[in-house]
Coordinates of N, CA and C in Angstrom, one line a residue:
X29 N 8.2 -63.2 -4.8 CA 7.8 -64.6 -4.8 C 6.3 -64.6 -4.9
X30 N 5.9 -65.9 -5.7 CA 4.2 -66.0 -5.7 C 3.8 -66.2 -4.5
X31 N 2.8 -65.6 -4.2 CA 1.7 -65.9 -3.2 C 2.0 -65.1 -1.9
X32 N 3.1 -64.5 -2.1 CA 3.3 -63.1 -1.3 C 2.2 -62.1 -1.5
X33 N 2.2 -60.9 -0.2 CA 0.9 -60.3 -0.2 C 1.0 -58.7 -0.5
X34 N 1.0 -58.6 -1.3 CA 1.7 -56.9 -1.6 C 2.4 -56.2 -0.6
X35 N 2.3 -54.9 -0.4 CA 2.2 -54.5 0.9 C 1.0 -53.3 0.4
X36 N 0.7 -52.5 1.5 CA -0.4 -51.7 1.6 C -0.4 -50.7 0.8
X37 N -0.8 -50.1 0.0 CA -0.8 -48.8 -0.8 C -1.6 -47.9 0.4
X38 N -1.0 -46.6 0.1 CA -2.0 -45.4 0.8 C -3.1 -44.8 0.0
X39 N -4.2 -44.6 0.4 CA -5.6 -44.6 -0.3 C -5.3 -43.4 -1.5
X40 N -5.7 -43.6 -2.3 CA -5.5 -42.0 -3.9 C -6.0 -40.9 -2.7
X41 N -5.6 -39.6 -3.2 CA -6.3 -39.0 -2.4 C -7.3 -38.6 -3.4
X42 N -8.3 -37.4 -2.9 CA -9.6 -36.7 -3.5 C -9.0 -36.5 -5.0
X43 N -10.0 -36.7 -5.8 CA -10.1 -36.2 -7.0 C -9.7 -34.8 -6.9
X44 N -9.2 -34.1 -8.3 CA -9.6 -32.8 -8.3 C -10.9 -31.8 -8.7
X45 N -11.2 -31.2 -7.8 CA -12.5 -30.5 -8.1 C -12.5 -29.9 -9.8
X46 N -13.9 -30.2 -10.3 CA -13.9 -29.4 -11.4 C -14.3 -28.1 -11.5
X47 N -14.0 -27.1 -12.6 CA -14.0 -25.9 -12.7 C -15.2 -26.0 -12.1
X48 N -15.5 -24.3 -11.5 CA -16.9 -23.8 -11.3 C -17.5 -25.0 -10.4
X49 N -17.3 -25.6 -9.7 CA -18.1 -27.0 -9.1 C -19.3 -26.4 -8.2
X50 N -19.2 -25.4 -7.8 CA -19.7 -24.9 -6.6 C -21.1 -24.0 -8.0
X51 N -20.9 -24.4 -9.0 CA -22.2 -23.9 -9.7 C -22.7 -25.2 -10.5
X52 N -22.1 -26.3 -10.5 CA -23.2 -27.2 -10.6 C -23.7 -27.8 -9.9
X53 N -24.7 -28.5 -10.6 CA -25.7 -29.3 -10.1 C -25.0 -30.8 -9.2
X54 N -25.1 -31.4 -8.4 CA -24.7 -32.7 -7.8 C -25.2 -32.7 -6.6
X55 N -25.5 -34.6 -6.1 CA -26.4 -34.7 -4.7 C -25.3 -34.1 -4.0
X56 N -24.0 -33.7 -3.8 CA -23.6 -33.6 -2.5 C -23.3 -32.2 -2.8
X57 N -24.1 -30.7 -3.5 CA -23.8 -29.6 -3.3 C -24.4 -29.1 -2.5
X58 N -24.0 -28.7 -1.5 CA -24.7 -27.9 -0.4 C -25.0 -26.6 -0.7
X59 N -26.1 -26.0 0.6 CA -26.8 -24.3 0.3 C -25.7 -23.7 0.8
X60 N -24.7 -24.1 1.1 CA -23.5 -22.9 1.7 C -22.3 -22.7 0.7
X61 N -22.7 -23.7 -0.5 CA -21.4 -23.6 -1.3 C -22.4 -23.2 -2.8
X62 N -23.3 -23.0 -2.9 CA -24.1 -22.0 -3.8 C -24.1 -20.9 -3.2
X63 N -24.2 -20.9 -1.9 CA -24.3 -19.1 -1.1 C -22.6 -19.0 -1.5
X64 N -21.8 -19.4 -1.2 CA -20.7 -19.1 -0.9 C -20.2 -18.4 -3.1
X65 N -20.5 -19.5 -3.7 CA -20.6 -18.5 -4.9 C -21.0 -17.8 -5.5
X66 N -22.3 -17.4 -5.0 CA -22.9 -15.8 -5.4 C -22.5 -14.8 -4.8
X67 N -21.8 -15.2 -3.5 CA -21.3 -14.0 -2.4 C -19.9 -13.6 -3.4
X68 N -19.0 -14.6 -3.9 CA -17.7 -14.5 -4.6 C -18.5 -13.4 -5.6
X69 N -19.2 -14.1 -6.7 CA -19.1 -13.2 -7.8 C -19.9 -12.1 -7.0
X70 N -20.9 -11.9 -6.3 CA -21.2 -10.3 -5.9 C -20.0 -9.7 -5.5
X71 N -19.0 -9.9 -4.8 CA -18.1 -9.6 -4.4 C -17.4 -9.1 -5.9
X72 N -16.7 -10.1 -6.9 CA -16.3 -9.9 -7.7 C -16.6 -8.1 -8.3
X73 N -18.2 -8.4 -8.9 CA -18.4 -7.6 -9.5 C -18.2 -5.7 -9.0
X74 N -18.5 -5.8 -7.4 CA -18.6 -4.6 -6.6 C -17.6 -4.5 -6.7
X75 N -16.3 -4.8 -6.9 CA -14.8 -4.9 -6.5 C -14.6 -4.0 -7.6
X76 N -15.1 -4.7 -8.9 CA -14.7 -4.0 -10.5 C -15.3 -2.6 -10.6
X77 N -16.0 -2.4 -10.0 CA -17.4 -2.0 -10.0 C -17.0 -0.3 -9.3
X78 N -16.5 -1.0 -8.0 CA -15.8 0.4 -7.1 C -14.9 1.1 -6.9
X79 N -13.9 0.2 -7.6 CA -12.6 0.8 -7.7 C -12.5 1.2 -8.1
X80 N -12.4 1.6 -9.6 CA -12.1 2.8 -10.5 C -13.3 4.0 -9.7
X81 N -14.4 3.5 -9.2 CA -14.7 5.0 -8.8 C -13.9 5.7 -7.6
X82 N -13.5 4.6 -6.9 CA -12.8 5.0 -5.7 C -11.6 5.5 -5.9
X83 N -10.8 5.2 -7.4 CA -9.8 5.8 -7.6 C -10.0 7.2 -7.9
X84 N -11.1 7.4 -9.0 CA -11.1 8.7 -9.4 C -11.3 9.8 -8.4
X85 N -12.5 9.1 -7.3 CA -12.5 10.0 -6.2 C -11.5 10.4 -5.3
X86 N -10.7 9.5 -4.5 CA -9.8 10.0 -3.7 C -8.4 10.3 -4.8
X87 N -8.1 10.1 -6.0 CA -7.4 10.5 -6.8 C -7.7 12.4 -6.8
X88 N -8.7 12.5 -7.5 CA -9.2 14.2 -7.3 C -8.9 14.6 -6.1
X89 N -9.8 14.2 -4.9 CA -9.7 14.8 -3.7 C -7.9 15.4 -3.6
X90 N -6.9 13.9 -4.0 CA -5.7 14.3 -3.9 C -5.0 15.4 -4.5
X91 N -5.7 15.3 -5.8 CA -5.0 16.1 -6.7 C -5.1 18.0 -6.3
X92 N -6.1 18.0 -5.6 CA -6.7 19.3 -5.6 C -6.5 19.6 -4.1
X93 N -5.8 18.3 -3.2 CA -5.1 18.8 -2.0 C -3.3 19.4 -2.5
X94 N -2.9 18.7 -3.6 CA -1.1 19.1 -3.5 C -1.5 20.1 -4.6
X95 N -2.8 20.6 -5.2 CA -2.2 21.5 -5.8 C -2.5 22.7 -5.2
X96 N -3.1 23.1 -4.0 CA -3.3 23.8 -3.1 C -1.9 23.9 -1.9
X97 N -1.5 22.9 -1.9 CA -0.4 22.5 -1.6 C 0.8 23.4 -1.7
X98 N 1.1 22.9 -3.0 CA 2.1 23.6 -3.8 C 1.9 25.1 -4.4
X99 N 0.6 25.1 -4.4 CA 0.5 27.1 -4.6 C 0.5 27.8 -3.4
X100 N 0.4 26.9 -1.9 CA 0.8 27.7 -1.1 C 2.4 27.8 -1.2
X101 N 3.0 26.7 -1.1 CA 4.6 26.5 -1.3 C 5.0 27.8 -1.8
X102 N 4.4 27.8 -3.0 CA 5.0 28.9 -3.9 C 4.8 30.1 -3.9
X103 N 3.9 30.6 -3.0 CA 3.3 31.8 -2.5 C 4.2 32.0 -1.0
X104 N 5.0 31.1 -0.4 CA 5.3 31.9 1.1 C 6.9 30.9 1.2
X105 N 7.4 30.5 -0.4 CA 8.8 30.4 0.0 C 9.4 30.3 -1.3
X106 N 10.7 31.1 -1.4 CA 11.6 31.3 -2.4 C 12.9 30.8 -2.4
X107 N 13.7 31.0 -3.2 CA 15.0 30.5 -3.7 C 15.7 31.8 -3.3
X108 N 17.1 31.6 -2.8 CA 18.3 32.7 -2.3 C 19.8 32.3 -2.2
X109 N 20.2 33.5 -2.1 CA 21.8 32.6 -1.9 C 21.7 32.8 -0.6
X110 N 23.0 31.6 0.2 CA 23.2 31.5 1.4 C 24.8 31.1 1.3
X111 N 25.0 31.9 2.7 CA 26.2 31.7 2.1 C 26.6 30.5 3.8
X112 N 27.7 29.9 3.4 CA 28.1 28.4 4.5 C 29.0 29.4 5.3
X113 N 28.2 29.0 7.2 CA 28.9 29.7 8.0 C 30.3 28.7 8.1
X114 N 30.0 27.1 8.6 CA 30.6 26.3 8.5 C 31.3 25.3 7.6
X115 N 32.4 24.9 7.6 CA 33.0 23.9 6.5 C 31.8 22.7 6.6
X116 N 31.6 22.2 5.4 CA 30.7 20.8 5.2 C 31.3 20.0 5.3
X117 N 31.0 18.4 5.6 CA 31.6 17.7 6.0 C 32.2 16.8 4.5
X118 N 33.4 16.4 4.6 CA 33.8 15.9 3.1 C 33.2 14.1 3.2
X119 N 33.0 14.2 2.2 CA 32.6 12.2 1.8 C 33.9 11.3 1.5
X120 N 33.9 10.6 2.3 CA 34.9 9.2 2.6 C 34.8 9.0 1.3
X121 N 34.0 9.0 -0.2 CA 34.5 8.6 -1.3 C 34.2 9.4 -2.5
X122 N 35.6 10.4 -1.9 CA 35.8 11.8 -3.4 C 35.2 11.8 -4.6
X123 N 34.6 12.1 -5.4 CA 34.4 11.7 -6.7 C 33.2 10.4 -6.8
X124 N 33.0 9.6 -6.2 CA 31.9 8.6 -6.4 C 30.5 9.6 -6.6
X125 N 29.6 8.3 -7.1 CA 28.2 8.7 -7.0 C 27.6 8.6 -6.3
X126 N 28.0 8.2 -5.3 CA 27.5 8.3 -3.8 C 27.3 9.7 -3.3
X127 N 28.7 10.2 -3.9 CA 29.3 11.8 -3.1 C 28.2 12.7 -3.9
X128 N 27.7 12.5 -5.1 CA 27.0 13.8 -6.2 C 25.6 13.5 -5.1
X129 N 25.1 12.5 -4.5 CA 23.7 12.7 -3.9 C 23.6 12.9 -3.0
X130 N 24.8 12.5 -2.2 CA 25.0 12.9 -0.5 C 24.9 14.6 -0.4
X131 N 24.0 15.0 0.9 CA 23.6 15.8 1.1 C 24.2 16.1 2.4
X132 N 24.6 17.1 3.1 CA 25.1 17.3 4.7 C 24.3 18.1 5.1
X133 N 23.9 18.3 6.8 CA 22.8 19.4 7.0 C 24.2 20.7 7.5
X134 N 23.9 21.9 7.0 CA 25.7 22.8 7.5 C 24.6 24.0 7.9
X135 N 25.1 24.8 8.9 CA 24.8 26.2 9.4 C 24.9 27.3 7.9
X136 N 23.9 28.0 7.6 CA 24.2 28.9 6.1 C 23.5 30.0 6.7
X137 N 23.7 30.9 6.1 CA 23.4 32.5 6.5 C 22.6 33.1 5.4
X138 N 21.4 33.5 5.4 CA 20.7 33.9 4.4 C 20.0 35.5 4.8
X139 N 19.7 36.4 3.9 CA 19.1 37.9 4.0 C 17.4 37.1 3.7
X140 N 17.0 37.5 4.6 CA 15.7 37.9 4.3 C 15.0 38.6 2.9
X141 N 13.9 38.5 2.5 CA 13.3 39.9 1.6 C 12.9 41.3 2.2
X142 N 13.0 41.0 3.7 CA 12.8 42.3 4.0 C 14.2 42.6 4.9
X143 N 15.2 42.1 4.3 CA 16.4 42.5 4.8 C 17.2 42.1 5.8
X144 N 16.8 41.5 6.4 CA 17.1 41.1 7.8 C 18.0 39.5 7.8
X145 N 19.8 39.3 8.5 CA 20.4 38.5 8.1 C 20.3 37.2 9.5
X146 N 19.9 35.7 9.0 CA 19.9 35.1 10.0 C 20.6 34.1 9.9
X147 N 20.8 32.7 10.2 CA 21.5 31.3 10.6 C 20.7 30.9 10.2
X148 N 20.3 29.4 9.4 CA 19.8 28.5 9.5 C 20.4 27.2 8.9
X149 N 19.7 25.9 8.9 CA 20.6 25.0 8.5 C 20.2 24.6 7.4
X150 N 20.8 24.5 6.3 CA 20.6 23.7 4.7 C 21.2 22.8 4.6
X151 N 20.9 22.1 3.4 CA 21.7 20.6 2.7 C 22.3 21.0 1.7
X152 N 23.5 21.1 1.9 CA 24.0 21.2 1.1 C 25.3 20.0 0.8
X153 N 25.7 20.5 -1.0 CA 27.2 19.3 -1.0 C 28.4 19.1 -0.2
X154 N 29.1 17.8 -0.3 CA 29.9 17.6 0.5 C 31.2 18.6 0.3
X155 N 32.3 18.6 1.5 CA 33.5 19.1 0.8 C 33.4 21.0 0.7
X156 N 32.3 21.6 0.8 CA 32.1 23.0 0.2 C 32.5 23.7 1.8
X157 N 33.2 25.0 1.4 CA 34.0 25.7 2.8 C 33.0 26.7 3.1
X158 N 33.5 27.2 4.4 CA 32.9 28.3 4.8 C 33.1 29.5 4.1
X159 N 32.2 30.0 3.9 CA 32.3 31.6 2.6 C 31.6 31.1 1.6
X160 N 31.3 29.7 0.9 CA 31.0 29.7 -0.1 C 29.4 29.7 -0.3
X161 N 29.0 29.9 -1.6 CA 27.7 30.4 -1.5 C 26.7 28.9 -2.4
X162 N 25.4 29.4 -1.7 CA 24.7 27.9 -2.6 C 23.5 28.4 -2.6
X163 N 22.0 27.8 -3.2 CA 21.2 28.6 -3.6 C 20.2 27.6 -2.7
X164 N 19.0 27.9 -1.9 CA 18.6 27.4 -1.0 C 16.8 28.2 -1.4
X165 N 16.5 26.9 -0.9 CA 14.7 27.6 -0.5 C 14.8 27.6 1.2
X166 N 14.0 29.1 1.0 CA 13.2 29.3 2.3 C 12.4 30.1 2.6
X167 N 11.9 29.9 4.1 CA 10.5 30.4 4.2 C 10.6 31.9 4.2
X168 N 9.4 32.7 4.5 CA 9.0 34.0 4.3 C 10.5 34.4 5.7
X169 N 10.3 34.0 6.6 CA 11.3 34.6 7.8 C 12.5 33.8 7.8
X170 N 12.9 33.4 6.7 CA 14.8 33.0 6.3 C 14.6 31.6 6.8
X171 N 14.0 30.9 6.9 CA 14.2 29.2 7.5 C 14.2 28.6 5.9
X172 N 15.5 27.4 6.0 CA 15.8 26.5 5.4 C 14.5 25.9 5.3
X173 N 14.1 25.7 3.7 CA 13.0 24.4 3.3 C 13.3 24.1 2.7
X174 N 12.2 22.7 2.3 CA 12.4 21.8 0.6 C 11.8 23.2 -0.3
X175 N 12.3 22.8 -1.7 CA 11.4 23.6 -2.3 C 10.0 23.4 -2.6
X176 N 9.2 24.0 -3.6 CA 7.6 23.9 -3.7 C 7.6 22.1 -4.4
X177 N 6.4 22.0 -4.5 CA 6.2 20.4 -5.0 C 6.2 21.3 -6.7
X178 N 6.7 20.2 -7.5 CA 6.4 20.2 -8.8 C 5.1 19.5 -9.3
X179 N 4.7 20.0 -10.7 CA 3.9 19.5 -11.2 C 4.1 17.9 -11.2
X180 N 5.3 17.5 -11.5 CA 5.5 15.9 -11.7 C 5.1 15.2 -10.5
X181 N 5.3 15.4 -9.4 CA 5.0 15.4 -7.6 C 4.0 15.2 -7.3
X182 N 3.1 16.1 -7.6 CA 1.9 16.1 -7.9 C 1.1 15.2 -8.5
X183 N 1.6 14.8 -9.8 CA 0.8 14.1 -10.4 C 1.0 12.3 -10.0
X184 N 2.3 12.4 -9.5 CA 2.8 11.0 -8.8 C 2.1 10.9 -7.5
X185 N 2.2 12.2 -6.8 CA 1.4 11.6 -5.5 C -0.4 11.0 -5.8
X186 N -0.5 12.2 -7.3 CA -2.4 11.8 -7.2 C -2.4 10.2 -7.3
X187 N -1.6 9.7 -8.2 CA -1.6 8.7 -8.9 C -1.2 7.6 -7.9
X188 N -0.1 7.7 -6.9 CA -0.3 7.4 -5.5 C -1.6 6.5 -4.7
X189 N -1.9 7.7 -4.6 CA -3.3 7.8 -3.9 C -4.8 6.9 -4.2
X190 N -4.6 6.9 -5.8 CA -5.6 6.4 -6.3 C -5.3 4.9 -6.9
X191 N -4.0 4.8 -6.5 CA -3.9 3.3 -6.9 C -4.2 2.9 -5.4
X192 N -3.6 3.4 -4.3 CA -3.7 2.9 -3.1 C -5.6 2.7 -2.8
X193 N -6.5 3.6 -3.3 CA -7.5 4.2 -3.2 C -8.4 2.4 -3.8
X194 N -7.8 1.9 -5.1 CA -8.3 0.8 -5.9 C -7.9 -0.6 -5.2
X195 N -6.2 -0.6 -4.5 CA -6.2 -1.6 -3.9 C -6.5 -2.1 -2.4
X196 N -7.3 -0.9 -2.1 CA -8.0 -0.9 -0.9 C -9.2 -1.8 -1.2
X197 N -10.0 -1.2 -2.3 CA -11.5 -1.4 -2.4 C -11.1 -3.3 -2.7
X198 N -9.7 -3.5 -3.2 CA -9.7 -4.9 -4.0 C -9.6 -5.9 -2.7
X199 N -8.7 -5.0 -1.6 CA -8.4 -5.7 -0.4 C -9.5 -5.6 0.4
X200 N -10.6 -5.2 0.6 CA -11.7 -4.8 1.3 C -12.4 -6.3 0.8
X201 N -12.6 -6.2 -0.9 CA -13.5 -7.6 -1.2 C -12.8 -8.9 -0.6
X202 N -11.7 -8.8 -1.1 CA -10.8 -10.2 -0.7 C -11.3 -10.8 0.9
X203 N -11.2 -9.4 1.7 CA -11.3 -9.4 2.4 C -12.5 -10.2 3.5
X204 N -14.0 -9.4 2.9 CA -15.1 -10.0 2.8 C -15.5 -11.2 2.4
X205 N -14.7 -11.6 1.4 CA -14.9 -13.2 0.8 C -14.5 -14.0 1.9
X206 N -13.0 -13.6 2.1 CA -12.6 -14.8 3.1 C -13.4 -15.0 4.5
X207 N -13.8 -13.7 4.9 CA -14.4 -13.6 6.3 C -15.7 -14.6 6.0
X208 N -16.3 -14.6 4.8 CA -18.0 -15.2 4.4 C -17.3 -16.5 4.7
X209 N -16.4 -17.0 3.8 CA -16.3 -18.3 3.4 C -15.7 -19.1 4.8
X210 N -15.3 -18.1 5.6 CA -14.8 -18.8 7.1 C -16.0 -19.0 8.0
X211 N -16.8 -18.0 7.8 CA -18.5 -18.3 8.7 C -19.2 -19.6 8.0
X212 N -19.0 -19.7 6.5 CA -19.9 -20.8 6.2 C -19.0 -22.0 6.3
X213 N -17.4 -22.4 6.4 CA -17.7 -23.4 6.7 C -17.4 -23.5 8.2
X214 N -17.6 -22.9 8.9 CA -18.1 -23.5 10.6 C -19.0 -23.9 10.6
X215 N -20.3 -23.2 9.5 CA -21.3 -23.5 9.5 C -21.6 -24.7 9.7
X216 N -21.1 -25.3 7.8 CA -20.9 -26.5 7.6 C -20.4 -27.6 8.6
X217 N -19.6 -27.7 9.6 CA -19.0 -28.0 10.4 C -19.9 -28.7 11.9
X218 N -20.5 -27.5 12.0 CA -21.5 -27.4 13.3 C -22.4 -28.2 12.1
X219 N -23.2 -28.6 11.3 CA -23.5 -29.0 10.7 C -24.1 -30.5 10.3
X220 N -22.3 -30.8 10.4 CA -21.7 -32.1 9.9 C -21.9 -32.8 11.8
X221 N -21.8 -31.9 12.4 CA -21.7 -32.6 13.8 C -23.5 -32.8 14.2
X222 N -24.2 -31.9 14.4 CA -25.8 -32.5 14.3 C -25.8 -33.8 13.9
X223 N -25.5 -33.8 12.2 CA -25.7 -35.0 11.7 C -25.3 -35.8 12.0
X224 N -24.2 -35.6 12.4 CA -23.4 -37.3 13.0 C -24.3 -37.6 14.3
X225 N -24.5 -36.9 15.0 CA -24.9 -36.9 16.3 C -26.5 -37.9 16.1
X226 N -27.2 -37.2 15.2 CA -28.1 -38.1 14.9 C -27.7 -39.4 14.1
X227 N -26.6 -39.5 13.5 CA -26.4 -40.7 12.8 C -25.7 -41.9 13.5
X228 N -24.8 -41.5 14.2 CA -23.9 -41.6 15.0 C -24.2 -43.5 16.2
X229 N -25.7 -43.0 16.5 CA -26.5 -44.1 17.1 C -26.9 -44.8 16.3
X230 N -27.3 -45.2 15.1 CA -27.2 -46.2 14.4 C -26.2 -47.0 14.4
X231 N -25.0 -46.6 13.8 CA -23.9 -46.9 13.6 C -23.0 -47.9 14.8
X232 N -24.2 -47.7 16.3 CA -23.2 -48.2 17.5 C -23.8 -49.7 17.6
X233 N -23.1 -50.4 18.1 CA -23.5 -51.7 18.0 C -23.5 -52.3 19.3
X234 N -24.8 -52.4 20.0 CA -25.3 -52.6 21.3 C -24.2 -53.7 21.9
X235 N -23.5 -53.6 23.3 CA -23.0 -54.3 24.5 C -24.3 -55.4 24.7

């Protein structure tokens, strides 16, 4: 009906900030949101800046720990037959591909290199009897191990390492930005309160 009175709208909210705002010029840019952008891109740049060296470095470091690694591996343990003191335990699903990766831990009997016959435990397939034989790494004194690392192992763990090494340095800046940008605006804050404090009494309108 005419001369009815709308009802209320809720106020627009803020505009959207324009790109880069915090690098131009306007009366209401503050010194904490210029500081706060040059701390970003210094940040930015050391971030770009560190991480590939940080990868290359603890990447090497890595690489030259598993390959020392692995030439001990392969210096103080070999491959042998062992033969199964115990039956292994059979897989609930015969024939699946569940069963080709399932591994059991079984008591196996292995000769030493210098002759000597002991017990230890291996992983071996499911279903396999006692007497049968399977081919096992182990240490210099007949203990069940993994075997040595491979070259492929190797180059996955360096690789590993050195991504973990880059997204440290990237989490480190992230890191630093947010911590800056939480000090400056308390700053701002404690700030905004001075001012009011001084403004504050103008604004009161004498009893």
């Amino acid at each position: 009906m005419a001369g009815e009175t709308p009802p209320a709208q809720p106020p627009p909210g803020p505009p959207p900030r324009p790109l880069l705002w915090r690098w131009r010029r306007n009366p209401l840019r503050r010194r904490t949101d210029t500081l706060q952008a040059w701390f970003g891109l210094g940040v930015l740049i050391a971030v770009l800046a560190v991480a590939p060296v940080a990868a290359v470095l603890v990447g090497d470091t890595a690489r030259r720990h598993y390959e020392d690694t692995a030439r001990h591996q392969h210096l103080t343990r070999y491959e042998t037959d062992a033969t199964l003191v115990r039956d292994a335990p059979r897989h609930p699903e015969p024939g699946s591909d569940e069963e080709k990766k399932t591994r059991y831990p079984v008591e196996v009997r292995v000769v030493t290199r210098e002759g000597r016959t002991r017990t230890t435990r291996a992983e071996v397939r499911p279903g396999l009897t006692a007497g049968d034989t399977v081919r096992v790494w182990v240490t210099a004194d007949g203990e069940a191990t993994e075997r040595p690392l491979t070259r492929e192992e190797v180059r996955s763990r360096t690789l590993g390492w050195a991504l973990l090494a880059a997204i440290g340095v990237a989490l480190t800046g992230a890191a630093a930005h947010a911590l800056t940008g939480l000090a400056l605006r308390r700053r701002n804050l404690a700030d905004w309160d001075t001012a009011w404090a001084e403004t504050a009494p103008r604004w009161t309108t004498p009893t």
